[in-house]
Coordinates of C-alpha atoms in Angstrom, one line a residue:
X1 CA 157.1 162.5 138.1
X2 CA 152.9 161.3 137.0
X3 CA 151.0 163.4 135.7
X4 CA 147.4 162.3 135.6
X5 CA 144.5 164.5 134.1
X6 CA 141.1 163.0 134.5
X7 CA 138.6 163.6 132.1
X8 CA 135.6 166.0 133.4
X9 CA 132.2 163.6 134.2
X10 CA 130.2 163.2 131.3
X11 CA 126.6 162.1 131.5
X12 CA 125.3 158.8 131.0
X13 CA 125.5 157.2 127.1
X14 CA 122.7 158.6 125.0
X15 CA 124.1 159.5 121.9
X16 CA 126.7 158.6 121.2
X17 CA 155.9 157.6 96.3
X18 CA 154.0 152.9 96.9
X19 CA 155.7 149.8 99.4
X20 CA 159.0 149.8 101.3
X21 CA 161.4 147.1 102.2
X22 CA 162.2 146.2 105.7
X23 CA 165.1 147.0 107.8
X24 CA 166.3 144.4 110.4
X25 CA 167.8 143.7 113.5
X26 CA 170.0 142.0 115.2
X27 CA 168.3 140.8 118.5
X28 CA 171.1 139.1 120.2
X29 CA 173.4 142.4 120.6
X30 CA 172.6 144.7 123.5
X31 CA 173.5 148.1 123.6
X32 CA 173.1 149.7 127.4
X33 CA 170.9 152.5 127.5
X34 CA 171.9 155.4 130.0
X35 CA 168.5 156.7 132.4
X36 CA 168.4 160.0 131.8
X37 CA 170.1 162.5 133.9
X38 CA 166.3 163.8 135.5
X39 CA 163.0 161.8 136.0
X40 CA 160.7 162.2 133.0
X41 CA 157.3 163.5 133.4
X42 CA 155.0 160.6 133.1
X43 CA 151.6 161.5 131.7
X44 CA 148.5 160.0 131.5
X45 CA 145.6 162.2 130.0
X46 CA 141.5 160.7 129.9
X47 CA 139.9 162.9 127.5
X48 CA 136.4 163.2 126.4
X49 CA 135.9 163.5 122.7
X50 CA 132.8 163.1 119.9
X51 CA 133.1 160.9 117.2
X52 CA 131.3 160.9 113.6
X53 CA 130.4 157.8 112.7
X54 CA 128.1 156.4 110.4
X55 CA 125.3 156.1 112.6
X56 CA 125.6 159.5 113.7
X57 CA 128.2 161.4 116.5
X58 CA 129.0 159.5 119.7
X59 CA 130.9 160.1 122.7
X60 CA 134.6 158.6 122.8
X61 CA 137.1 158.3 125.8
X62 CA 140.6 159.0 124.6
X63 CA 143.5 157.9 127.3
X64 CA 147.0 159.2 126.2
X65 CA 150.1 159.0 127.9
X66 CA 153.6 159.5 127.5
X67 CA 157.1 160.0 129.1
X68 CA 158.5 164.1 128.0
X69 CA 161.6 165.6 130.1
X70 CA 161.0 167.7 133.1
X71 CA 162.8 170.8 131.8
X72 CA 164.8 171.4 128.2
X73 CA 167.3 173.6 127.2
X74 CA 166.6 176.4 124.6
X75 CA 167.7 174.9 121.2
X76 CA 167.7 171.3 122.6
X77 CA 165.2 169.0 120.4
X78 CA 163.3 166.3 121.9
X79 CA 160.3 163.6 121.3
X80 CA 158.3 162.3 123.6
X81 CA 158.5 158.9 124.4
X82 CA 156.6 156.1 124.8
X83 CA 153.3 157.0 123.3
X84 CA 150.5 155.4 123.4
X85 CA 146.5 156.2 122.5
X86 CA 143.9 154.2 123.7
X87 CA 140.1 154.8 122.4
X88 CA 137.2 153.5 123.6
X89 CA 134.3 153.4 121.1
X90 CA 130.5 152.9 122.6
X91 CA 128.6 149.9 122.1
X92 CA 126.5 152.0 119.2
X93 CA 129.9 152.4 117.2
X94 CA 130.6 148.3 117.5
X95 CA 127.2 147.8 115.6
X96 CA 128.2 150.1 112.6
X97 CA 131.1 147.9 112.1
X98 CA 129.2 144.5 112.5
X99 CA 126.8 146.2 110.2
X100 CA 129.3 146.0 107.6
X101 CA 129.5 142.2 108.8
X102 CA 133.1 143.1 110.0
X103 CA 134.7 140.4 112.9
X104 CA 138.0 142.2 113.5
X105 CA 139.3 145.5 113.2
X106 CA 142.9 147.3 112.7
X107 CA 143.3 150.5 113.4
X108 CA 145.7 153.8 113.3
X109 CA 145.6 157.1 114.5
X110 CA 146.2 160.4 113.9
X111 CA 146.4 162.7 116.7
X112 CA 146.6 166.4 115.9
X113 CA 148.9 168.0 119.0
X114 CA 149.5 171.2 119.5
X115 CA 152.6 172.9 120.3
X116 CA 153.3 176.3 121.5
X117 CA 155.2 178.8 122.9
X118 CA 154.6 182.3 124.2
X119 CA 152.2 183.8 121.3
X120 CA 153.8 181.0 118.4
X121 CA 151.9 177.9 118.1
X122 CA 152.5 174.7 115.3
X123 CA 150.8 171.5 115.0
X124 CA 153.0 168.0 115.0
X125 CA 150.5 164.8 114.1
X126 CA 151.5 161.7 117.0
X127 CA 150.7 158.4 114.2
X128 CA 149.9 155.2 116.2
X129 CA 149.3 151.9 114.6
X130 CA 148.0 148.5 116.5
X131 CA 147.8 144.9 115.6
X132 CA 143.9 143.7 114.5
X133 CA 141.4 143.0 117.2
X134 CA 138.0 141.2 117.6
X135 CA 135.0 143.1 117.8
X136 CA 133.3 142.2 120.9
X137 CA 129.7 140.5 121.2
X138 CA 128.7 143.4 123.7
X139 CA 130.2 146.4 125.3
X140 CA 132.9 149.2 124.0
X141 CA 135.7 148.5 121.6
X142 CA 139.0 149.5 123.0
X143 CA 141.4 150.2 120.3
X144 CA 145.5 150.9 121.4
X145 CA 147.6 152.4 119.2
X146 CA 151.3 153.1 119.7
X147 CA 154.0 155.2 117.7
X148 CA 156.7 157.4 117.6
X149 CA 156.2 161.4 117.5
X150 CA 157.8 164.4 115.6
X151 CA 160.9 166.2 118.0
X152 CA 160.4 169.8 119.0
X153 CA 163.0 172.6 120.4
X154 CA 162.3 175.4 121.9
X155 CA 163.9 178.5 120.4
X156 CA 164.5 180.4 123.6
X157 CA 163.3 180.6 127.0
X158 CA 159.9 180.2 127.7
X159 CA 157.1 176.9 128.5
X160 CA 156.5 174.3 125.5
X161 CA 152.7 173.1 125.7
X162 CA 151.5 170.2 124.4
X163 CA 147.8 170.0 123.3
X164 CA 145.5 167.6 122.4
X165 CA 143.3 168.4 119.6
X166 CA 141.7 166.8 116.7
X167 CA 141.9 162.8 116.1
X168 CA 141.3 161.0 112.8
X169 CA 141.0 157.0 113.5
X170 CA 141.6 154.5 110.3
X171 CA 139.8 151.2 110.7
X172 CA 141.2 148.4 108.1
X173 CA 137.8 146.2 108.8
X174 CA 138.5 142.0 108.3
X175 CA 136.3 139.5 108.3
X176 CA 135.9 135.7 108.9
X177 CA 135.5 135.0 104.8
X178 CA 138.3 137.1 103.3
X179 CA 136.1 137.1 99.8
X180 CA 133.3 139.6 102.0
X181 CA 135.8 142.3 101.8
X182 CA 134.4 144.7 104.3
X183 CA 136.4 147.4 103.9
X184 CA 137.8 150.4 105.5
X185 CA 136.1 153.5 107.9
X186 CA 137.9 156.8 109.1
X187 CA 136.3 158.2 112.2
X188 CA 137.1 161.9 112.8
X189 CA 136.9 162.9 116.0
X190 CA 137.1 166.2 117.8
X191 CA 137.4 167.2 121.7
X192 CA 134.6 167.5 123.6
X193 CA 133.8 170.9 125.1
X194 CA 134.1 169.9 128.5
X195 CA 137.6 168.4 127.9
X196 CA 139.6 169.4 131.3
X197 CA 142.2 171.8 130.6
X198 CA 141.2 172.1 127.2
X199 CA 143.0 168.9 126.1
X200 CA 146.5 170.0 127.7
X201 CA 148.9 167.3 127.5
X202 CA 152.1 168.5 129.5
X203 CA 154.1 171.5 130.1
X204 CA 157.6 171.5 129.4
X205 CA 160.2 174.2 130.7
X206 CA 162.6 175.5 128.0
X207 CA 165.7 177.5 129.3
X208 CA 166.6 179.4 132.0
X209 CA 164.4 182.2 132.4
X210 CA 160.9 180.7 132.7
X211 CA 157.6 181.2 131.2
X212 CA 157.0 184.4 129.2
X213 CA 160.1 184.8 127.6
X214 CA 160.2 185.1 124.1
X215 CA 160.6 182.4 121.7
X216 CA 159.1 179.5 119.7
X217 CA 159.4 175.9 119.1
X218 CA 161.6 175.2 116.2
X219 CA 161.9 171.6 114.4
X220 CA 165.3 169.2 115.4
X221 CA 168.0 170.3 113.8
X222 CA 167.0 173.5 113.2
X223 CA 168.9 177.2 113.7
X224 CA 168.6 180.5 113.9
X225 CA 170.8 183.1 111.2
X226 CA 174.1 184.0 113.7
X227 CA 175.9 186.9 113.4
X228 CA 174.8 190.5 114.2
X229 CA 171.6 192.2 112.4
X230 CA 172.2 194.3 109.9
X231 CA 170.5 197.9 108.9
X232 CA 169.5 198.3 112.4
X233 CA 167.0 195.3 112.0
X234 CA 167.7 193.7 115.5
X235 CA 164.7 195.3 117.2
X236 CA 162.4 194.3 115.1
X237 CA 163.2 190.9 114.4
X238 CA 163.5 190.4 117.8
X239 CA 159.6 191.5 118.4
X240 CA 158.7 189.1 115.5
X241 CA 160.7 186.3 117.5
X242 CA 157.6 185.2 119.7
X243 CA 155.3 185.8 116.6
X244 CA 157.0 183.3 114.4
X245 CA 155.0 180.1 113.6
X246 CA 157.4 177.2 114.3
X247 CA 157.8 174.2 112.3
X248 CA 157.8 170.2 114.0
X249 CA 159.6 167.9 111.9
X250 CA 160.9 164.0 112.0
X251 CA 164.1 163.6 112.8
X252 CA 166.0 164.5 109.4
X253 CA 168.5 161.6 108.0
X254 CA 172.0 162.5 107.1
X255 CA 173.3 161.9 102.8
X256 CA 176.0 161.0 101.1
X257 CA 177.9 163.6 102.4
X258 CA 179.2 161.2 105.2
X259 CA 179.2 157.9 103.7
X260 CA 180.4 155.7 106.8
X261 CA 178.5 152.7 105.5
X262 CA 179.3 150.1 103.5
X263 CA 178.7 150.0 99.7
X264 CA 175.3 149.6 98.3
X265 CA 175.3 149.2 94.5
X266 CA 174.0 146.5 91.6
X267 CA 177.1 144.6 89.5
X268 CA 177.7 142.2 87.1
X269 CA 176.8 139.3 89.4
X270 CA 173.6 141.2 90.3
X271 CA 172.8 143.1 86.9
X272 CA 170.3 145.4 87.8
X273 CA 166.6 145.9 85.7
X274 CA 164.2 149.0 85.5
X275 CA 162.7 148.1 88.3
X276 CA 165.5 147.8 90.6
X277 CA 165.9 149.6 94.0
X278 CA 168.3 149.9 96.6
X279 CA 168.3 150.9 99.6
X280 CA 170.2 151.4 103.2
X281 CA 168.1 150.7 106.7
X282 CA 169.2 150.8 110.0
X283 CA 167.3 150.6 113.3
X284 CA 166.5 149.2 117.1
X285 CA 164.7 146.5 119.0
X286 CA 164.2 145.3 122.2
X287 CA 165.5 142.2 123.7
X288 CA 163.1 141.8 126.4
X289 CA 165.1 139.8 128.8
X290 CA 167.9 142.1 128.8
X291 CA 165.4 144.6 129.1
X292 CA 167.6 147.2 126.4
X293 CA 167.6 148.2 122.8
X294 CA 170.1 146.9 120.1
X295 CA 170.9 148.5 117.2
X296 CA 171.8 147.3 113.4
X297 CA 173.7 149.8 111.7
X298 CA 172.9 150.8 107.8
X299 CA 172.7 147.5 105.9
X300 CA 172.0 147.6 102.2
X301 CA 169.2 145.9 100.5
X302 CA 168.7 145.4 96.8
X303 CA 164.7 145.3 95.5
X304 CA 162.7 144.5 92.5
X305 CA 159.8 146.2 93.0
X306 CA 156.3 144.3 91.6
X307 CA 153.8 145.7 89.3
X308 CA 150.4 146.8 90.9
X309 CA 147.8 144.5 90.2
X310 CA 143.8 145.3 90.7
X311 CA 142.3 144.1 94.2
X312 CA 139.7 143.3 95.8
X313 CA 136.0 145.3 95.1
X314 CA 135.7 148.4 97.4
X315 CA 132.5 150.9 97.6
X316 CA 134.9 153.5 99.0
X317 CA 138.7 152.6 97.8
X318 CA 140.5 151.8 94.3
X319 CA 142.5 149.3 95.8
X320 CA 146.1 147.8 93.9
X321 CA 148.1 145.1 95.6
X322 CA 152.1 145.3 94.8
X323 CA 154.2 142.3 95.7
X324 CA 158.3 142.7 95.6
X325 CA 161.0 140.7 96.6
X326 CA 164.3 142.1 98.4
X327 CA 167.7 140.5 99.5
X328 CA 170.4 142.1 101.9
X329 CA 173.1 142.3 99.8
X330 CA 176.9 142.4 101.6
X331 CA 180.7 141.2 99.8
X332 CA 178.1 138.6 97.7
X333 CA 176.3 137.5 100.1
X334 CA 172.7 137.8 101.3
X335 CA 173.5 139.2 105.1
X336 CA 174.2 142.3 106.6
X337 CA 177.7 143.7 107.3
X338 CA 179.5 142.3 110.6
X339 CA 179.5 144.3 113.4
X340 CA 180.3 144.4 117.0
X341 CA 178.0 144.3 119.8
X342 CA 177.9 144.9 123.7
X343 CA 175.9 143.5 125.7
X344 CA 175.2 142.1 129.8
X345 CA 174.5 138.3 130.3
X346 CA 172.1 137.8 133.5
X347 CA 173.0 141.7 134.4
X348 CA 176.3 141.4 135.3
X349 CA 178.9 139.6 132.9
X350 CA 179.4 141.9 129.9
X351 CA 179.9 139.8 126.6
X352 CA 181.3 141.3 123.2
X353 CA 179.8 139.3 120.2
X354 CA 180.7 139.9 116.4
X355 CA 177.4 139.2 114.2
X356 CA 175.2 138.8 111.6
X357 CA 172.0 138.3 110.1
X358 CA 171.5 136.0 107.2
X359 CA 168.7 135.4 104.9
X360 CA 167.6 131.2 104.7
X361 CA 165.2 132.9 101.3
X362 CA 163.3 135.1 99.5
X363 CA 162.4 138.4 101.7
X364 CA 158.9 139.0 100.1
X365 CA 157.1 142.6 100.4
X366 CA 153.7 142.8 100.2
X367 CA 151.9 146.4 100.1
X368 CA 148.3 147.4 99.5
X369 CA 146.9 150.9 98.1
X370 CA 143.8 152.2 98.8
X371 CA 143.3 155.3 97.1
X372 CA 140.1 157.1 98.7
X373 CA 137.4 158.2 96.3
X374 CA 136.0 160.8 98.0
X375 CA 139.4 163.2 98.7
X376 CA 141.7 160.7 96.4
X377 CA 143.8 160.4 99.8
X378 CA 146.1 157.2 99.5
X379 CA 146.9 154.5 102.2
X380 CA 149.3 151.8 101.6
X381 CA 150.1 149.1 104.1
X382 CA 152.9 147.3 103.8
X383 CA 154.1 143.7 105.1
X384 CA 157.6 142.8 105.2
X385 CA 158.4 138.8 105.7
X386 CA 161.7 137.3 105.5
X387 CA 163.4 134.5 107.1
X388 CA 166.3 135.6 109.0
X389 CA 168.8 134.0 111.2
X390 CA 171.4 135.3 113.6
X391 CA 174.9 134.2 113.3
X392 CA 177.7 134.9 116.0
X393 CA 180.8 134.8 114.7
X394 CA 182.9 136.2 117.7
X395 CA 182.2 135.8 121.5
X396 CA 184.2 137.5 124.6
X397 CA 182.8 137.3 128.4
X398 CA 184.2 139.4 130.5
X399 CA 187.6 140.3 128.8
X400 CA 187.7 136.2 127.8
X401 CA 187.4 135.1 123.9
X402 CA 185.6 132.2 124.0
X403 CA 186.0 129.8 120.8
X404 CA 182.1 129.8 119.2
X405 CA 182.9 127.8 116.2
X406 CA 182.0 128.2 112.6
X407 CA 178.4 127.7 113.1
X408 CA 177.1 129.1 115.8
X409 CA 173.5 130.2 115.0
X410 CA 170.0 130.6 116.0
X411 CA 168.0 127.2 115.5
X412 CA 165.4 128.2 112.9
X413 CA 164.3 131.8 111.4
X414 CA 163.4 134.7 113.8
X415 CA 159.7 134.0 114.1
X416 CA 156.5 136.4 114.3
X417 CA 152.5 136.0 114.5
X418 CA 152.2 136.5 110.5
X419 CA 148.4 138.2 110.1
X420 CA 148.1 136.0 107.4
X421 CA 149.7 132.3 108.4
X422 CA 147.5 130.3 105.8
X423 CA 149.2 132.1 102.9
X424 CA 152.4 132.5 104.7
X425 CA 153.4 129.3 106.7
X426 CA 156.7 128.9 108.5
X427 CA 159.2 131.0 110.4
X428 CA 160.1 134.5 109.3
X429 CA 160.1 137.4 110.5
X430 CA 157.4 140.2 110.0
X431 CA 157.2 143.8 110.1
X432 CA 154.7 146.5 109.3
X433 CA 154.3 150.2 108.3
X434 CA 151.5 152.7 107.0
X435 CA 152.3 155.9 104.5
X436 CA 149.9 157.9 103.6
X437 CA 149.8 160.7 100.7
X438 CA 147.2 163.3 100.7
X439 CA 147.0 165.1 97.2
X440 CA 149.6 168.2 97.1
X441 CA 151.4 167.1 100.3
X442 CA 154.5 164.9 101.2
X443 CA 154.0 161.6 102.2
X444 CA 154.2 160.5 105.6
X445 CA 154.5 157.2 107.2
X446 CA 156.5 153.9 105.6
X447 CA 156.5 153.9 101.5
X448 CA 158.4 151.8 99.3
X449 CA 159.9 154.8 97.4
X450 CA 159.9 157.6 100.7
X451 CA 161.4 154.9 102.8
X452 CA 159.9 154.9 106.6
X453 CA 159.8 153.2 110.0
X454 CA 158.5 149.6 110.0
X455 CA 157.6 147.7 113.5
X456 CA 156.8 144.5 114.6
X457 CA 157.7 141.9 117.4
X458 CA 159.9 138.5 117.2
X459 CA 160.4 135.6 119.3
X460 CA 164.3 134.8 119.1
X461 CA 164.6 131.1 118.9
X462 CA 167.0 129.3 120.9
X463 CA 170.8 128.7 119.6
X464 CA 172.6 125.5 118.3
X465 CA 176.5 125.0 117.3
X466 CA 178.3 127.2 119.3
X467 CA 181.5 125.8 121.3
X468 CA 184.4 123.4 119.7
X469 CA 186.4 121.2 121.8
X470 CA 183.6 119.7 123.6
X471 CA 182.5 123.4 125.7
X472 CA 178.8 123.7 124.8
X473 CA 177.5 127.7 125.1
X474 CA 174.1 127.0 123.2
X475 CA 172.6 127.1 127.2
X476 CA 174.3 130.4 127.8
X477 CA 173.5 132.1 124.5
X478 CA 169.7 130.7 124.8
X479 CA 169.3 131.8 128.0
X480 CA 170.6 134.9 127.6
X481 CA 168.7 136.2 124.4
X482 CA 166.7 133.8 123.2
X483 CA 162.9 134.3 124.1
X484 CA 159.2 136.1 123.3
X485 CA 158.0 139.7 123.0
X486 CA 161.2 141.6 121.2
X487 CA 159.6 144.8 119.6
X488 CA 161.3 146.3 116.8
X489 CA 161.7 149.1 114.8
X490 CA 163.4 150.0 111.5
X491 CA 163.6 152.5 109.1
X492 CA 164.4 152.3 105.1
X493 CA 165.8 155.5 103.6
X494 CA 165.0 156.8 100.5
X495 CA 165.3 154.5 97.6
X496 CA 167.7 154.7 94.9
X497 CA 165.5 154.0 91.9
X498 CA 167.9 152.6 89.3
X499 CA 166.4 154.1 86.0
X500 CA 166.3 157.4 87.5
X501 CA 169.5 158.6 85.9
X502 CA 168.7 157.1 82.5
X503 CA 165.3 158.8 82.8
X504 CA 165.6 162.3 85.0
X505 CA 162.5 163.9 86.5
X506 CA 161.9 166.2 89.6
X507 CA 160.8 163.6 91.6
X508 CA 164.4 161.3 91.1
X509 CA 166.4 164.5 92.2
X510 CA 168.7 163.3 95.7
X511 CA 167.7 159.7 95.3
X512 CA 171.3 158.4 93.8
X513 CA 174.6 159.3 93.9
X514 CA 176.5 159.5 90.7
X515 CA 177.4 155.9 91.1
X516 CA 174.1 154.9 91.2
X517 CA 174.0 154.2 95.2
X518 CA 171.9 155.4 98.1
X519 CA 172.0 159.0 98.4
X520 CA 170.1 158.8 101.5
X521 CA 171.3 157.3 104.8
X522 CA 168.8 156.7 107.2
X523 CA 168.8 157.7 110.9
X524 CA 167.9 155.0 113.2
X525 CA 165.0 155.9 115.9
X526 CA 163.8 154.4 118.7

């Protein structure tokens, strides 16, 4: 099912905790994914908003769209998926950025939805973040965004609406001279007044008994007391149950508690210092010609964070740059566990590989803090590069173990477009995330400390040294996997923050367990 909302006409233009360390994936292993048992709703939204920019407010187009499920049940927690945000700025907002003598722009948003049901009502924020873009000579800037968004549940029976409300747009500005520095811009936006429908998004059937009933979005996970009321308080709570604001959270990770990964501690072989972290990540990523997701489960990774040094001049920001340096850390070696992996070759011949993903050097994190004067709002970006190949040890087609040898392997490192590829030549692999910390609230987004999801995309290179006895399968595993265009995601939980035991404070509570690992496992999301 599409949904499109058309914006109404508008007239004609006249105004107008620091870093994190990366989690990794291995490309080559497909997991199937299942199409859902009933068609999504497909929506695309065109929305007119106002913008505040420095030379004054201008009108804004705002396209969103995004796949949610035709009908949920009561208690059932979803997300919508594939979410993207597309703005177009006017001509008049391009010249307040080459003003600042800006060439390229990077941006990420902040969408403020709103979700209700019956009388209850909460907001969830839908964060987007895009790769820079040129500024254009003439004409609009289009800027496309793209994240993941909070899950919702609907307590009971009754619709789930989806509304579109404020948006706040970050602009990292770049430049052709690196030494001009132009800085960064938020744009605050708000919807217009003549926003059709007043900015709703979709409509999403919860239960069996239809709209009205009562109820209220509750986060995933989340559950009401059982058991019956006592003192006779039934009636009343259960006029207070449509009255209840409801609460939209991430998708929360699981603890020690369950402890089905494999060890993630410092030894005498890797003694550890006061700044050592570790760390578990997990995640997915496409492999684009198998057209599914794979999935690395929770590997561990051992950090040194860097101090923060000054950076560069800023009217608006303090800005500190951090560089640390992490290795996966498995039996001694620098690699992630072994695991198996199921996946179709050309659509049709399953293959079951056993494999892993090995360092070739240093995995180097690179964050930078901008701490806004004005609100004292901080915004760290972080850049994860490490040189990584894939190693199959195991190979089975169709039922048959086929003999890959000893070293079977991707030719050279994963590779990605590096932002930066005078500093940082070569293959490796890059990802990216955003926190942000405004002052007396949690964190949000990817932080060294908080742990996060990181994205990016990867070319898989093409494979050498697989087959003994004269049977070559380089050509099978190349043209199976090995390709352009593999998005990936990854998220670091929590870090373990070594010192934390020898110097206690509220803010090291539930980062290790006793032996000084991990307490948090990380959920993997896609």
């Amino acid at each position: 099912m599409r949904v499109h909302r058309a914006a109404a006409p508008r007239p004609t233009r006249t105004r107008a905790r620091t870093t994190s360390i990366a989690a990794f994936v291995v490309l080559a292993a497909l997991v199937p994914t299942t199409a859902s048992a009933t068609d999504p709703q497909e929506i695309e939204a065109e929305l007119p908003y106002v913008c505040t920019l420095p030379s004054g407010r201008l009108p804004a187009t705002v396209r969103i769209s995004a796949d949610f499920p035709e009908r949920a049940g009561a208690g059932e927690a979803f997300s919508p998926t594939g979410v993207t945000t597309t703005v177009e700025l006017p001509a008049e907002a391009v010249a307040d950025l080459t003003a600042r003598e800006a060439s390229e722009v990077r941006a990420a948003t902040r969408l403020a939805v709103d979700v209700a049901q019956n009388t209850a009502k909460a907001t969830a924020t839908w964060r987007g973040s895009a790769e820079p873009v040129a500024l254009p000579a003439s004409g609009p800037l289009t800027l496309t965004t793209k994240g993941d968004v909070p899950s919702v549940a609907g307590r009971s029976d009754g619709d789930l609406t989806f509304t579109a409300g404020g948006l706040a747009i970050d602009l990292e500005l770049g430049a052709a001279d690196p030494a001009a520095a132009p800085g960064s811009l938020t744009v605050d936006c708000s919807l217009a007044e003549d926003a059709p429908d007043k900015g709703l998004l979709a409509t999403v059937p919860v239960g069996t008994g239809g709209p009205g009933a009562s109820g209220s979005p509750s986060p995933s996970g989340s559950a009401e007391p059982s058991g019956p009321p006592e003192d006779g308080q039934g009636d009343q709570r259960e006029e207070r149950q449509g009255d209840r604001s409801p609460k939209v959270l991430e998708n929360s990770p699981g603890t020690a508690a369950d402890r089905d990964v494999p060890p993630c501690r410092y030894d005498e072989q890797h003694p550890p210092t006061e700044v050592s972290l570790n760390a578990y990540v997990t995640g997915y990523a496409n492999v684009k010609k198998l057209k599914g997701a794979a999935y690395l489960p929770p590997s561990c990774v051992l950090i040194e964070q860097g101090l923060p040094v000054m950076g560069p001049p800023d009217p608006e920001y303090l800005i500190f740059d951090t560089v640390s340096y992490g290795n996966f850390h498995y039996q001694e070696r620098e690699q992630t566990p072994p695991f198996d992996a199921t996946f179709l070759s050309f659509d049709f011949a399953p293959v079951k590989a056993t494999l892993v993903m090995e360092q070739t050097g240093p995995m180097r994190i690179d964050s930078r803090m901008r701490i806004r004067l004005s609100d004292f709002t901080t915004i760290t970006d972080t850049y994860v590069r490490a040189p990584l190949v894939l190693r199959v040890l195991d190979l089975e087609v169709n039922g048959t173990p086929l003999d890959v040898g000893s070293g079977c392997r991707t030719e050279t490192s994963l590779t990605s477009a590096d932002p930066d590829p005078a500093n940082f030549p070569g293959d490796h692999l890059v990802l990216y995330g955003r926190g942000e910390q405004i002052i007396g609230q949690p964190a949000t987004g990817y932080l060294l400390l908080s742990g996060g999801p990181l994205s990016g995309e990867t070319t898989i290179p093409a494979f050498t040294g697989c087959g003994t006895d004269g049977e070559d399968l380089d050509r099978l595993l190349t043209a199976s996997v090995s390709g352009p265009g593999n998005l990936i995601k990854q998220v670091q939980g929590q870090t373990c923050a070594i010192a934390a035991p020898v110097f206690p404070s509220p803010t090291n509570e539930g980062q290790c367990t006793e032996d000084l690992q991990p307490y948090e496992i990380p959920v993997a999301e896609r």
